[in-house]
Amino acid sequence: MRQYRVELRLPSPERLPERLELLWRSSVREDHPVRAVRCPLSDPREADYDAFFGVIRVSGPAAPLLSEALTTTVSAMASLPEGAAEPALRQALDAAGLTLVAESGLKPDAPAQQRWIHGHRLFFALTQAAIVGLQDALAAPRGRSCGQGVQAAHAFLRASAAAMRLTASFSRSAYELVVRPSMEPPQHSTPRFSGLWSADHRVLVTRLRAWGAMHGEICMDSCKTHRRLLDVVDEVYAAHIGICERFVGDGPSLLGGSKSSLDTLGELARHRSRLL
């Protein structure tokens, strides 16, 4: 059922660089992959989430690993006609000092499960890049919290919303017959499968909270940068809600809780916006 050829290597989100400059320095692709050793996440649900999407966590230099992952995942999805029409993907690569590569990518007739897997892989990499941008902003001298770090985070989050849309670029029937069953027992052994199991999302939330707290102390309420970041966070969650609305409607999510998956996601989106 898993239709990817190789695993995507990523560092643990706790090991990501605190400076964008380190990402830029690693932007030149080598002829050989970065050497690293497999280092699975300790949380069983986070490890299960990684495994479903063919992601492995490895030790080694985090910045080159992330650059490699960003280039690979963006190039794969940008090869789709609808991906080529998403300028946010190229803007994200620009923010990371990277360019598209001529890899095999995905074919226009790529099956739903393949789009689902590769779209989520792109979201993994972009979430890590947004963490780096926010960490750069947090490490900047006081008074510069609205500088290049948060501007880059905005670009990566905007591309994340685009990744959401590309991930769902297939029919509802394909979701019901192929994709959703692959995430449920008996095909998937762990019940209540959820994006909330993402280790990268967990760390992103902590960095958004930290930046919001710092920014609130040193900048005015009318700050345009704060407004733009809040808007793009809303855009990401709106894209997520759009996927749910298209495929599930008012039915329950895999996670459970509210009988309406849209109500569940709406409440989550409101909670995340309050972080800032």
PDB file of C-alpha atoms in Angstrom:
ATOM      1  CA  MET A   1       0.000   0.000   0.000  1.00  0.00           C
ATOM      2  CA  ARG A   2       2.929   2.387   0.650  1.00  0.00           C
ATOM      3  CA  GLN A   3       3.958   3.757  -2.737  1.00  0.00           C
ATOM      4  CA  TYR A   4       7.299   5.448  -2.188  1.00  0.00           C
ATOM      5  CA  ARG A   5      10.662   4.185  -3.306  1.00  0.00           C
ATOM      6  CA  VAL A   6      13.030   5.401  -0.611  1.00  0.00           C
ATOM      7  CA  GLU A   7      12.641   6.731   2.894  1.00  0.00           C
ATOM      8  CA  LEU A   8      12.930  10.425   3.670  1.00  0.00           C
ATOM      9  CA  ARG A   9      15.679  11.187   6.169  1.00  0.00           C
ATOM     10  CA  LEU A  10      15.096  13.943   8.708  1.00  0.00           C
ATOM     11  CA  PRO A  11      16.773  14.988  11.953  1.00  0.00           C
ATOM     12  CA  SER A  12      14.846  15.033  15.209  1.00  0.00           C
ATOM     13  CA  PRO A  13      13.095  18.420  15.500  1.00  0.00           C
ATOM     14  CA  GLU A  14      14.939  19.067  18.770  1.00  0.00           C
ATOM     15  CA  ARG A  15      18.241  18.978  16.857  1.00  0.00           C
ATOM     16  CA  LEU A  16      17.404  21.556  14.201  1.00  0.00           C
ATOM     17  CA  PRO A  17      19.768  24.536  13.805  1.00  0.00           C
ATOM     18  CA  GLU A  18      18.925  27.800  15.536  1.00  0.00           C
ATOM     19  CA  ARG A  19      20.177  29.969  12.689  1.00  0.00           C
ATOM     20  CA  LEU A  20      18.942  30.288   9.122  1.00  0.00           C
ATOM     21  CA  GLU A  21      22.522  30.949   8.098  1.00  0.00           C
ATOM     22  CA  LEU A  22      23.372  27.308   8.790  1.00  0.00           C
ATOM     23  CA  LEU A  23      20.606  26.241   6.425  1.00  0.00           C
ATOM     24  CA  TRP A  24      21.871  28.618   3.748  1.00  0.00           C
ATOM     25  CA  ARG A  25      25.437  27.341   4.117  1.00  0.00           C
ATOM     26  CA  SER A  26      24.251  23.789   3.517  1.00  0.00           C
ATOM     27  CA  SER A  27      22.239  24.686   0.425  1.00  0.00           C
ATOM     28  CA  VAL A  28      24.747  23.281  -2.070  1.00  0.00           C
ATOM     29  CA  ARG A  29      23.716  19.708  -2.845  1.00  0.00           C
ATOM     30  CA  GLU A  30      26.498  17.138  -2.707  1.00  0.00           C
ATOM     31  CA  ASP A  31      26.940  14.278  -5.169  1.00  0.00           C
ATOM     32  CA  HIS A  32      26.539  11.871  -2.284  1.00  0.00           C
ATOM     33  CA  PRO A  33      24.017  11.913   0.589  1.00  0.00           C
ATOM     34  CA  VAL A  34      24.860  13.208   4.046  1.00  0.00           C
ATOM     35  CA  ARG A  35      26.181  10.426   6.254  1.00  0.00           C
ATOM     36  CA  ALA A  36      23.918   9.704   9.192  1.00  0.00           C
ATOM     37  CA  VAL A  37      22.827   6.885  11.486  1.00  0.00           C
ATOM     38  CA  ARG A  38      19.205   5.905  12.081  1.00  0.00           C
ATOM     39  CA  CYS A  39      17.941   7.296  15.397  1.00  0.00           C
ATOM     40  CA  PRO A  40      14.186   6.598  15.865  1.00  0.00           C
ATOM     41  CA  LEU A  41      12.003   8.867  17.978  1.00  0.00           C
ATOM     42  CA  SER A  42      11.381   7.598  21.514  1.00  0.00           C
ATOM     43  CA  ASP A  43       7.642   8.363  21.577  1.00  0.00           C
ATOM     44  CA  PRO A  44       5.886   5.305  20.073  1.00  0.00           C
ATOM     45  CA  ARG A  45       3.081   7.308  18.462  1.00  0.00           C
ATOM     46  CA  GLU A  46       5.499   9.794  16.896  1.00  0.00           C
ATOM     47  CA  ALA A  47       7.617   6.875  15.639  1.00  0.00           C
ATOM     48  CA  ASP A  48       4.488   5.228  14.225  1.00  0.00           C
ATOM     49  CA  TYR A  49       3.535   8.449  12.424  1.00  0.00           C
ATOM     50  CA  ASP A  50       7.023   8.643  10.893  1.00  0.00           C
ATOM     51  CA  ALA A  51       6.917   5.027   9.771  1.00  0.00           C
ATOM     52  CA  PHE A  52       3.577   5.381   7.991  1.00  0.00           C
ATOM     53  CA  PHE A  53       4.952   8.139   5.752  1.00  0.00           C
ATOM     54  CA  GLY A  54       8.334   6.506   5.201  1.00  0.00           C
ATOM     55  CA  VAL A  55      10.254   9.039   7.303  1.00  0.00           C
ATOM     56  CA  ILE A  56      13.309   7.963   9.291  1.00  0.00           C
ATOM     57  CA  ARG A  57      15.032  10.092  11.912  1.00  0.00           C
ATOM     58  CA  VAL A  58      18.788  10.109  11.733  1.00  0.00           C
ATOM     59  CA  SER A  59      21.753  11.597  13.532  1.00  0.00           C
ATOM     60  CA  GLY A  60      24.278  13.654  11.630  1.00  0.00           C
ATOM     61  CA  PRO A  61      24.470  17.317  10.560  1.00  0.00           C
ATOM     62  CA  ALA A  62      20.910  18.622  10.811  1.00  0.00           C
ATOM     63  CA  ALA A  63      21.166  21.547   8.371  1.00  0.00           C
ATOM     64  CA  PRO A  64      22.378  19.508   5.349  1.00  0.00           C
ATOM     65  CA  LEU A  65      19.805  16.808   6.113  1.00  0.00           C
ATOM     66  CA  LEU A  66      16.990  19.360   6.140  1.00  0.00           C
ATOM     67  CA  SER A  67      18.272  21.039   2.963  1.00  0.00           C
ATOM     68  CA  GLU A  68      18.336  17.661   1.243  1.00  0.00           C
ATOM     69  CA  ALA A  69      14.807  16.865   2.429  1.00  0.00           C
ATOM     70  CA  LEU A  70      13.412  20.254   1.382  1.00  0.00           C
ATOM     71  CA  THR A  71      14.906  20.029  -2.094  1.00  0.00           C
ATOM     72  CA  THR A  72      13.690  16.469  -2.607  1.00  0.00           C
ATOM     73  CA  THR A  73      10.145  16.943  -1.333  1.00  0.00           C
ATOM     74  CA  VAL A  74       9.477  20.321  -2.960  1.00  0.00           C
ATOM     75  CA  SER A  75      10.861  19.115  -6.292  1.00  0.00           C
ATOM     76  CA  ALA A  76       8.694  15.987  -6.171  1.00  0.00           C
ATOM     77  CA  MET A  77       5.429  17.848  -5.594  1.00  0.00           C
ATOM     78  CA  ALA A  78       6.321  20.785  -7.861  1.00  0.00           C
ATOM     79  CA  SER A  79       6.569  18.298 -10.731  1.00  0.00           C
ATOM     80  CA  LEU A  80       2.775  17.930 -10.634  1.00  0.00           C
ATOM     81  CA  PRO A  81       0.863  20.396 -12.837  1.00  0.00           C
ATOM     82  CA  GLU A  82      -0.993  21.733  -9.797  1.00  0.00           C
ATOM     83  CA  GLY A  83       2.311  21.911  -7.904  1.00  0.00           C
ATOM     84  CA  ALA A  84       3.877  24.000 -10.652  1.00  0.00           C
ATOM     85  CA  ALA A  85       0.992  26.452 -10.163  1.00  0.00           C
ATOM     86  CA  GLU A  86       1.840  26.962  -6.469  1.00  0.00           C
ATOM     87  CA  PRO A  87       4.387  29.832  -6.282  1.00  0.00           C
ATOM     88  CA  ALA A  88       4.667  29.363  -2.517  1.00  0.00           C
ATOM     89  CA  LEU A  89       6.743  26.217  -3.084  1.00  0.00           C
ATOM     90  CA  ARG A  90       9.465  28.078  -4.968  1.00  0.00           C
ATOM     91  CA  GLN A  91       9.317  30.941  -2.479  1.00  0.00           C
ATOM     92  CA  ALA A  92       9.998  28.444   0.296  1.00  0.00           C
ATOM     93  CA  LEU A  93      13.055  27.150  -1.546  1.00  0.00           C
ATOM     94  CA  ASP A  94      14.225  30.744  -2.037  1.00  0.00           C
ATOM     95  CA  ALA A  95      13.901  31.339   1.707  1.00  0.00           C
ATOM     96  CA  ALA A  96      16.111  28.297   2.322  1.00  0.00           C
ATOM     97  CA  GLY A  97      18.654  29.238  -0.344  1.00  0.00           C
ATOM     98  CA  LEU A  98      17.719  26.216  -2.464  1.00  0.00           C
ATOM     99  CA  THR A  99      16.578  25.504  -6.024  1.00  0.00           C
ATOM    100  CA  LEU A 100      14.448  22.841  -7.696  1.00  0.00           C
ATOM    101  CA  VAL A 101      16.256  19.763  -8.953  1.00  0.00           C
ATOM    102  CA  ALA A 102      15.419  17.607 -11.947  1.00  0.00           C
ATOM    103  CA  GLU A 103      14.451  14.480 -10.068  1.00  0.00           C
ATOM    104  CA  SER A 104      11.827  11.973 -11.164  1.00  0.00           C
ATOM    105  CA  GLY A 105       9.091  13.617  -9.105  1.00  0.00           C
ATOM    106  CA  LEU A 106       5.478  12.542  -9.372  1.00  0.00           C
ATOM    107  CA  LYS A 107       3.605  11.888 -12.594  1.00  0.00           C
ATOM    108  CA  PRO A 108       0.296  13.683 -13.255  1.00  0.00           C
ATOM    109  CA  ASP A 109      -1.507  10.356 -12.958  1.00  0.00           C
ATOM    110  CA  ALA A 110       0.144   9.485  -9.627  1.00  0.00           C
ATOM    111  CA  PRO A 111      -2.293   7.432  -7.518  1.00  0.00           C
ATOM    112  CA  ALA A 112      -3.970   8.919  -4.472  1.00  0.00           C
ATOM    113  CA  GLN A 113      -1.882   7.031  -1.910  1.00  0.00           C
ATOM    114  CA  GLN A 114       1.325   8.220  -3.529  1.00  0.00           C
ATOM    115  CA  ARG A 115       0.156  11.842  -3.455  1.00  0.00           C
ATOM    116  CA  TRP A 116      -0.909  11.431   0.171  1.00  0.00           C
ATOM    117  CA  ILE A 117       2.495  10.081   1.195  1.00  0.00           C
ATOM    118  CA  HIS A 118       4.624  12.563  -0.734  1.00  0.00           C
ATOM    119  CA  GLY A 119       2.436  15.528   0.207  1.00  0.00           C
ATOM    120  CA  HIS A 120       2.855  14.719   3.885  1.00  0.00           C
ATOM    121  CA  ARG A 121       6.600  14.301   3.432  1.00  0.00           C
ATOM    122  CA  LEU A 122       6.699  17.826   2.026  1.00  0.00           C
ATOM    123  CA  PHE A 123       4.729  19.022   5.034  1.00  0.00           C
ATOM    124  CA  PHE A 124       7.261  17.326   7.370  1.00  0.00           C
ATOM    125  CA  ALA A 125      10.174  19.163   5.735  1.00  0.00           C
ATOM    126  CA  LEU A 126       8.415  22.547   5.588  1.00  0.00           C
ATOM    127  CA  THR A 127       7.403  22.278   9.248  1.00  0.00           C
ATOM    128  CA  GLN A 128      11.034  21.681  10.183  1.00  0.00           C
ATOM    129  CA  ALA A 129      12.087  24.680   8.093  1.00  0.00           C
ATOM    130  CA  ALA A 130       9.485  26.868   9.851  1.00  0.00           C
ATOM    131  CA  ILE A 131      10.923  25.733  13.196  1.00  0.00           C
ATOM    132  CA  VAL A 132      14.381  26.863  12.069  1.00  0.00           C
ATOM    133  CA  GLY A 133      12.989  30.252  11.039  1.00  0.00           C
ATOM    134  CA  LEU A 134      11.280  30.775  14.386  1.00  0.00           C
ATOM    135  CA  GLN A 135      14.378  29.648  16.270  1.00  0.00           C
ATOM    136  CA  ASP A 136      16.404  32.165  14.295  1.00  0.00           C
ATOM    137  CA  ALA A 137      13.939  34.881  15.327  1.00  0.00           C
ATOM    138  CA  LEU A 138      14.083  33.764  18.969  1.00  0.00           C
ATOM    139  CA  ALA A 139      17.891  33.842  18.943  1.00  0.00           C
ATOM    140  CA  ALA A 140      18.084  37.295  17.354  1.00  0.00           C
ATOM    141  CA  PRO A 141      19.086  40.316  19.469  1.00  0.00           C
ATOM    142  CA  ARG A 142      16.210  41.861  21.408  1.00  0.00           C
ATOM    143  CA  GLY A 143      14.177  44.122  19.174  1.00  0.00           C
ATOM    144  CA  ARG A 144      14.785  42.059  16.026  1.00  0.00           C
ATOM    145  CA  SER A 145      12.161  39.394  16.535  1.00  0.00           C
ATOM    146  CA  CYS A 146      10.471  40.494  13.300  1.00  0.00           C
ATOM    147  CA  GLY A 147      13.573  40.027  11.145  1.00  0.00           C
ATOM    148  CA  GLN A 148      14.679  37.441   8.603  1.00  0.00           C
ATOM    149  CA  GLY A 149      13.857  34.435  10.781  1.00  0.00           C
ATOM    150  CA  VAL A 150      10.152  35.121  11.132  1.00  0.00           C
ATOM    151  CA  GLN A 151       9.962  36.259   7.501  1.00  0.00           C
ATOM    152  CA  ALA A 152      11.369  32.887   6.439  1.00  0.00           C
ATOM    153  CA  ALA A 153       8.982  31.077   8.799  1.00  0.00           C
ATOM    154  CA  HIS A 154       6.122  32.896   7.065  1.00  0.00           C
ATOM    155  CA  ALA A 155       7.332  31.621   3.667  1.00  0.00           C
ATOM    156  CA  PHE A 156       7.641  28.045   4.935  1.00  0.00           C
ATOM    157  CA  LEU A 157       4.206  28.092   6.564  1.00  0.00           C
ATOM    158  CA  ARG A 158       2.607  29.546   3.451  1.00  0.00           C
ATOM    159  CA  ALA A 159       4.164  26.706   1.456  1.00  0.00           C
ATOM    160  CA  SER A 160       2.781  24.306   4.077  1.00  0.00           C
ATOM    161  CA  ALA A 161      -0.728  25.459   3.225  1.00  0.00           C
ATOM    162  CA  ALA A 162       0.061  24.813  -0.446  1.00  0.00           C
ATOM    163  CA  ALA A 163       1.365  21.367   0.487  1.00  0.00           C
ATOM    164  CA  MET A 164      -1.948  20.625   2.182  1.00  0.00           C
ATOM    165  CA  ARG A 165      -3.840  21.482  -0.979  1.00  0.00           C
ATOM    166  CA  LEU A 166      -1.553  19.348  -3.155  1.00  0.00           C
ATOM    167  CA  THR A 167      -1.791  16.424  -0.757  1.00  0.00           C
ATOM    168  CA  ALA A 168      -5.552  16.274  -1.282  1.00  0.00           C
ATOM    169  CA  SER A 169      -5.539  16.622  -5.074  1.00  0.00           C
ATOM    170  CA  PHE A 170      -7.479  13.431  -5.714  1.00  0.00           C
ATOM    171  CA  SER A 171     -11.085  12.262  -5.513  1.00  0.00           C
ATOM    172  CA  ARG A 172     -13.157  11.671  -2.409  1.00  0.00           C
ATOM    173  CA  SER A 173     -13.841   8.115  -3.530  1.00  0.00           C
ATOM    174  CA  ALA A 174     -10.087   7.411  -3.645  1.00  0.00           C
ATOM    175  CA  TYR A 175      -9.792   8.714  -0.091  1.00  0.00           C
ATOM    176  CA  GLU A 176     -12.685   6.580   1.129  1.00  0.00           C
ATOM    177  CA  LEU A 177     -11.605   3.398  -0.669  1.00  0.00           C
ATOM    178  CA  VAL A 178      -7.810   3.569  -0.438  1.00  0.00           C
ATOM    179  CA  VAL A 179      -6.283   6.312   1.706  1.00  0.00           C
ATOM    180  CA  ARG A 180      -8.423   6.313   4.836  1.00  0.00           C
ATOM    181  CA  PRO A 181      -8.454   2.503   5.195  1.00  0.00           C
ATOM    182  CA  SER A 182      -4.632   2.518   5.035  1.00  0.00           C
ATOM    183  CA  MET A 183      -4.606   4.563   8.269  1.00  0.00           C
ATOM    184  CA  GLU A 184      -7.124   2.385  10.124  1.00  0.00           C
ATOM    185  CA  PRO A 185      -7.103  -1.154  11.534  1.00  0.00           C
ATOM    186  CA  PRO A 186      -6.654  -3.770  10.185  1.00  0.00           C
ATOM    187  CA  GLN A 187      -4.337  -2.182   7.574  1.00  0.00           C
ATOM    188  CA  HIS A 188      -2.718   0.057  10.184  1.00  0.00           C
ATOM    189  CA  SER A 189      -2.298  -1.590  13.556  1.00  0.00           C
ATOM    190  CA  THR A 190      -2.436   1.525  15.760  1.00  0.00           C
ATOM    191  CA  PRO A 191      -5.914   3.077  16.090  1.00  0.00           C
ATOM    192  CA  ARG A 192      -6.780   6.807  16.262  1.00  0.00           C
ATOM    193  CA  PHE A 193      -4.030   7.751  13.792  1.00  0.00           C
ATOM    194  CA  SER A 194      -3.583  11.539  13.821  1.00  0.00           C
ATOM    195  CA  GLY A 195      -1.409  14.381  12.602  1.00  0.00           C
ATOM    196  CA  LEU A 196      -1.180  15.385  16.256  1.00  0.00           C
ATOM    197  CA  TRP A 197       1.322  12.531  16.531  1.00  0.00           C
ATOM    198  CA  SER A 198       3.798  14.546  14.454  1.00  0.00           C
ATOM    199  CA  ALA A 199       6.966  15.322  16.407  1.00  0.00           C
ATOM    200  CA  ASP A 200       7.658  18.289  14.133  1.00  0.00           C
ATOM    201  CA  HIS A 201       4.199  19.755  14.719  1.00  0.00           C
ATOM    202  CA  ARG A 202       4.730  19.371  18.472  1.00  0.00           C
ATOM    203  CA  VAL A 203       7.956  21.396  18.358  1.00  0.00           C
ATOM    204  CA  LEU A 204       6.505  23.965  15.949  1.00  0.00           C
ATOM    205  CA  VAL A 205       3.734  24.695  18.459  1.00  0.00           C
ATOM    206  CA  THR A 206       6.294  25.330  21.220  1.00  0.00           C
ATOM    207  CA  ARG A 207       8.272  27.713  18.983  1.00  0.00           C
ATOM    208  CA  LEU A 208       5.153  29.616  17.944  1.00  0.00           C
ATOM    209  CA  ARG A 209       4.221  29.993  21.604  1.00  0.00           C
ATOM    210  CA  ALA A 210       7.740  31.186  22.522  1.00  0.00           C
ATOM    211  CA  TRP A 211       7.870  33.705  19.677  1.00  0.00           C
ATOM    212  CA  GLY A 212       4.407  35.024  20.531  1.00  0.00           C
ATOM    213  CA  ALA A 213       5.404  35.541  24.167  1.00  0.00           C
ATOM    214  CA  MET A 214       8.670  37.282  23.270  1.00  0.00           C
ATOM    215  CA  HIS A 215       7.065  39.441  20.610  1.00  0.00           C
ATOM    216  CA  GLY A 216       4.290  40.513  22.968  1.00  0.00           C
ATOM    217  CA  GLU A 217       6.875  41.986  25.329  1.00  0.00           C
ATOM    218  CA  ILE A 218       8.837  44.023  22.816  1.00  0.00           C
ATOM    219  CA  CYS A 219       6.529  44.994  19.942  1.00  0.00           C
ATOM    220  CA  MET A 220       3.296  46.935  19.491  1.00  0.00           C
ATOM    221  CA  ASP A 221      -0.080  45.242  19.036  1.00  0.00           C
ATOM    222  CA  SER A 222      -0.343  46.761  15.546  1.00  0.00           C
ATOM    223  CA  CYS A 223       2.827  44.997  14.313  1.00  0.00           C
ATOM    224  CA  LYS A 224       2.380  43.951  10.663  1.00  0.00           C
ATOM    225  CA  THR A 225       4.772  41.024  10.976  1.00  0.00           C
ATOM    226  CA  HIS A 226       2.732  39.572  13.830  1.00  0.00           C
ATOM    227  CA  ARG A 227      -0.447  39.986  11.786  1.00  0.00           C
ATOM    228  CA  ARG A 228       1.097  38.273   8.742  1.00  0.00           C
ATOM    229  CA  LEU A 229       2.307  35.334  10.820  1.00  0.00           C
ATOM    230  CA  LEU A 230      -1.091  34.971  12.453  1.00  0.00           C
ATOM    231  CA  ASP A 231      -2.747  35.078   9.031  1.00  0.00           C
ATOM    232  CA  VAL A 232      -0.491  32.382   7.600  1.00  0.00           C
ATOM    233  CA  VAL A 233      -1.075  30.101  10.602  1.00  0.00           C
ATOM    234  CA  ASP A 234      -4.790  30.558   9.946  1.00  0.00           C
ATOM    235  CA  GLU A 235      -4.166  29.730   6.274  1.00  0.00           C
ATOM    236  CA  VAL A 236      -2.473  26.440   7.180  1.00  0.00           C
ATOM    237  CA  TYR A 237      -5.333  25.368   9.413  1.00  0.00           C
ATOM    238  CA  ALA A 238      -7.892  26.519   6.858  1.00  0.00           C
ATOM    239  CA  ALA A 239      -6.178  24.264   4.297  1.00  0.00           C
ATOM    240  CA  HIS A 240      -6.325  21.380   6.778  1.00  0.00           C
ATOM    241  CA  ILE A 241     -10.009  22.009   7.406  1.00  0.00           C
ATOM    242  CA  GLY A 242     -10.514  22.134   3.631  1.00  0.00           C
ATOM    243  CA  ILE A 243      -9.072  18.621   3.273  1.00  0.00           C
ATOM    244  CA  CYS A 244     -11.323  17.345   6.020  1.00  0.00           C
ATOM    245  CA  GLU A 245     -14.372  19.062   4.559  1.00  0.00           C
ATOM    246  CA  ARG A 246     -13.690  17.546   1.151  1.00  0.00           C
ATOM    247  CA  PHE A 247     -13.021  13.984   2.273  1.00  0.00           C
ATOM    248  CA  VAL A 248     -14.873  13.519   5.568  1.00  0.00           C
ATOM    249  CA  GLY A 249     -17.484  16.262   5.764  1.00  0.00           C
ATOM    250  CA  ASP A 250     -19.289  16.232   9.094  1.00  0.00           C
ATOM    251  CA  GLY A 251     -18.186  12.673   9.830  1.00  0.00           C
ATOM    252  CA  PRO A 252     -15.775  11.725  12.640  1.00  0.00           C
ATOM    253  CA  SER A 253     -12.006  11.981  12.302  1.00  0.00           C
ATOM    254  CA  LEU A 254      -9.690   9.028  12.849  1.00  0.00           C
ATOM    255  CA  LEU A 255      -8.688  10.600  16.149  1.00  0.00           C
ATOM    256  CA  GLY A 256     -12.227  10.508  17.513  1.00  0.00           C
ATOM    257  CA  GLY A 257     -13.476  13.055  20.037  1.00  0.00           C
ATOM    258  CA  SER A 258     -16.201  15.227  18.534  1.00  0.00           C
ATOM    259  CA  LYS A 259     -18.591  13.481  16.174  1.00  0.00           C
ATOM    260  CA  SER A 260     -17.774  16.212  13.647  1.00  0.00           C
ATOM    261  CA  SER A 261     -14.201  16.305  12.378  1.00  0.00           C
ATOM    262  CA  LEU A 262     -14.754  19.899  11.226  1.00  0.00           C
ATOM    263  CA  ASP A 263     -15.672  20.955  14.765  1.00  0.00           C
ATOM    264  CA  THR A 264     -12.551  19.226  16.093  1.00  0.00           C
ATOM    265  CA  LEU A 265     -10.275  20.962  13.592  1.00  0.00           C
ATOM    266  CA  GLY A 266     -11.960  24.316  14.073  1.00  0.00           C
ATOM    267  CA  GLU A 267     -11.338  24.200  17.805  1.00  0.00           C
ATOM    268  CA  LEU A 268      -7.720  23.169  17.213  1.00  0.00           C
ATOM    269  CA  ALA A 269      -7.220  26.080  14.801  1.00  0.00           C
ATOM    270  CA  ARG A 270      -8.613  28.567  17.343  1.00  0.00           C
ATOM    271  CA  HIS A 271      -6.310  27.176  20.017  1.00  0.00           C
ATOM    272  CA  ARG A 272      -3.228  27.447  17.777  1.00  0.00           C
ATOM    273  CA  SER A 273      -4.052  31.045  16.845  1.00  0.00           C
ATOM    274  CA  ARG A 274      -4.093  31.954  20.526  1.00  0.00           C
ATOM    275  CA  LEU A 275      -0.443  30.883  20.728  1.00  0.00           C
ATOM    276  CA  LEU A 276       0.471  34.126  18.971  1.00  0.00           C
TER     277      LEU A 276
END
